[in-house]
Amino acid sequence: MPRIIQDFMKRMSNHSVSITPQFVYRSWLVVLIPTCITLTAYGVAEFGPKEEIAISTRTEAIATPILPSNFPDSPIWHEDVIRAGDTLSAVLNRLNVDDAQANLFIRSDPIAKSLFELHPSRSLRAKTDRQGKLLELHYLNNKNQELSIKRQNTGFIASISEATTQQHTVVKSGTITSSFYASTDRLDIPDSITTQLIEIFSGQIDFHRGLKVGDRFSLVYESFTHDGIEIKTGKILAAEFSDQYKTLQAMWYTPPGSKEGAYYTPDGKSLKQSFLKNPVEFSRVSSGFQMRFHPVLKSWKQHKGIDFAASTGTKIMSTADGVISKITQDNSGYGKHIEINHAGKYSTLYAHMSAFSPGLKPGSKVKQGEVIGLVGATGRVTGPHLHYEFKINGQQVNPVALQLPTAQPIESRYLAHFQPIAAQTINQLAFLQRIEQARAE
Ligand SMILES: [Zn+2]
């Protein structure tokens, strides 16, 4: 017996009415059937008395609007987003392209053929005539190049060019609720920006142990889009971290007439590190969802270097500008390793690499942050990691314990130019913090 009837019977019995199951079942059907009909009818007819509507036809002469003479032939732009599992012919169909000649060209032309590598969520734009003849087709491939196909008098021509981009400024602010990386993920902050943020504040914040739940951060960064799709990010323009005791701020500033900018505090102190604290690039692919460049602590006396746990293939960066003095694989136990001389008495060594960046040789100049090779497990090791040494006059020292020289503050002749920009940046960051505080409370 259906549950509903059992319940009904129970309720009935509570009311001390004796009733047979047979009877209940029949009355339930009777109640149910008209209800269904009413529900169906509800959508199409209004309640109330039926009205008779008379329909008659009347013909009236109206002036035909004058269309521009080229209207019937003017081309049409169509745009459609590629879906997972899409085929090119399905997309072209949705774009209203009905053109055998174009199909043949796309199949045979070496450049146009790459159109078959469809990437879901990227869009395709086509210009056709009213009959579906293809006039133009544009597609942004996953290398952020624009593939264009254009109809010419003699046939089609395909070309690939760097996509034109529009620059935007993106602002984000968040509160740390579990880990810093969980917060940046939640805000959809790209890895390249997270890495920059860590680098900018690495001299002031210990990103492994120094952040707490409730700490807030804001940032302003450059984004480049093509047809509304973000295809790359640029640099951080301003950023801030704050806890209940202090606020740390950084802003990008390029002095007038200078080609290179740098990060400064709003009162003009340089945030540039003479040496990066971390020579291993944060990479989600190689490190999963956790940051894995935590230095492995060992007794300094036996070890004389810092080991950074990272998977094979993680990028290794030079920690300062310099010149390569050694790039080799010898029997020293270091495996594939690079040594770089920096201005003056400093040098750094990177060991157990799986590969060197192409083109590097003794005498090559490298910039701070430049990728010099990849993490590996060559030499005397038990697993992949980067062994990093910091030397002063050829002697290994512990860079963590070292007070390294800091870069110069803003030159006084630029202060008049710098100060209004700094004031504006502080206002912008304060505004973002107020929004975030309101959201968090
Ligand atoms: Zn080591």
PDB file of N, CA and C and ligand atoms in Angstrom, residues 298 303 305-307 352 385 387-388, ligand 1:
ATOM      1  N   LYS A 298      68.620  21.628   8.548  1.00  0.00           N
ATOM      2  CA  LYS A 298      69.639  20.654   8.925  1.00  0.00           C
ATOM      3  C   LYS A 298      70.674  21.413   9.748  1.00  0.00           C
ATOM      4  N   HIS A 303      76.193  20.885   6.989  1.00  0.00           N
ATOM      5  CA  HIS A 303      75.542  21.017   5.697  1.00  0.00           C
ATOM      6  C   HIS A 303      75.992  22.217   4.867  1.00  0.00           C
ATOM      7  N   GLY A 305      74.502  24.760   3.599  1.00  0.00           N
ATOM      8  CA  GLY A 305      73.631  25.183   2.500  1.00  0.00           C
ATOM      9  C   GLY A 305      72.196  25.077   2.951  1.00  0.00           C
ATOM     10  N   ILE A 306      71.290  25.548   2.118  1.00  0.00           N
ATOM     11  CA  ILE A 306      69.871  25.413   2.448  1.00  0.00           C
ATOM     12  C   ILE A 306      69.250  24.518   1.391  1.00  0.00           C
ATOM     13  N   ASP A 307      68.479  23.527   1.820  1.00  0.00           N
ATOM     14  CA  ASP A 307      67.783  22.667   0.869  1.00  0.00           C
ATOM     15  C   ASP A 307      66.345  23.131   0.730  1.00  0.00           C
ATOM     16  N   HIS A 352      72.163  19.959  -7.810  1.00  0.00           N
ATOM     17  CA  HIS A 352      71.283  18.799  -8.061  1.00  0.00           C
ATOM     18  C   HIS A 352      70.247  19.075  -9.146  1.00  0.00           C
ATOM     19  N   HIS A 385      65.531  17.941  -4.902  1.00  0.00           N
ATOM     20  CA  HIS A 385      65.460  19.183  -4.131  1.00  0.00           C
ATOM     21  C   HIS A 385      66.514  20.136  -4.688  1.00  0.00           C
ATOM     22  N   HIS A 387      69.677  22.333  -3.619  1.00  0.00           N
ATOM     23  CA  HIS A 387      70.652  22.677  -2.589  1.00  0.00           C
ATOM     24  C   HIS A 387      71.213  24.041  -2.984  1.00  0.00           C
ATOM     25  N   TYR A 388      71.085  25.001  -2.082  1.00  0.00           N
ATOM     26  CA  TYR A 388      71.459  26.391  -2.359  1.00  0.00           C
ATOM     27  C   TYR A 388      72.529  26.841  -1.374  1.00  0.00           C
TER      28      TYR A 388
HETATM   29 ZN    ZN B   1      71.763  20.429   0.608  1.00  0.00          ZN
END
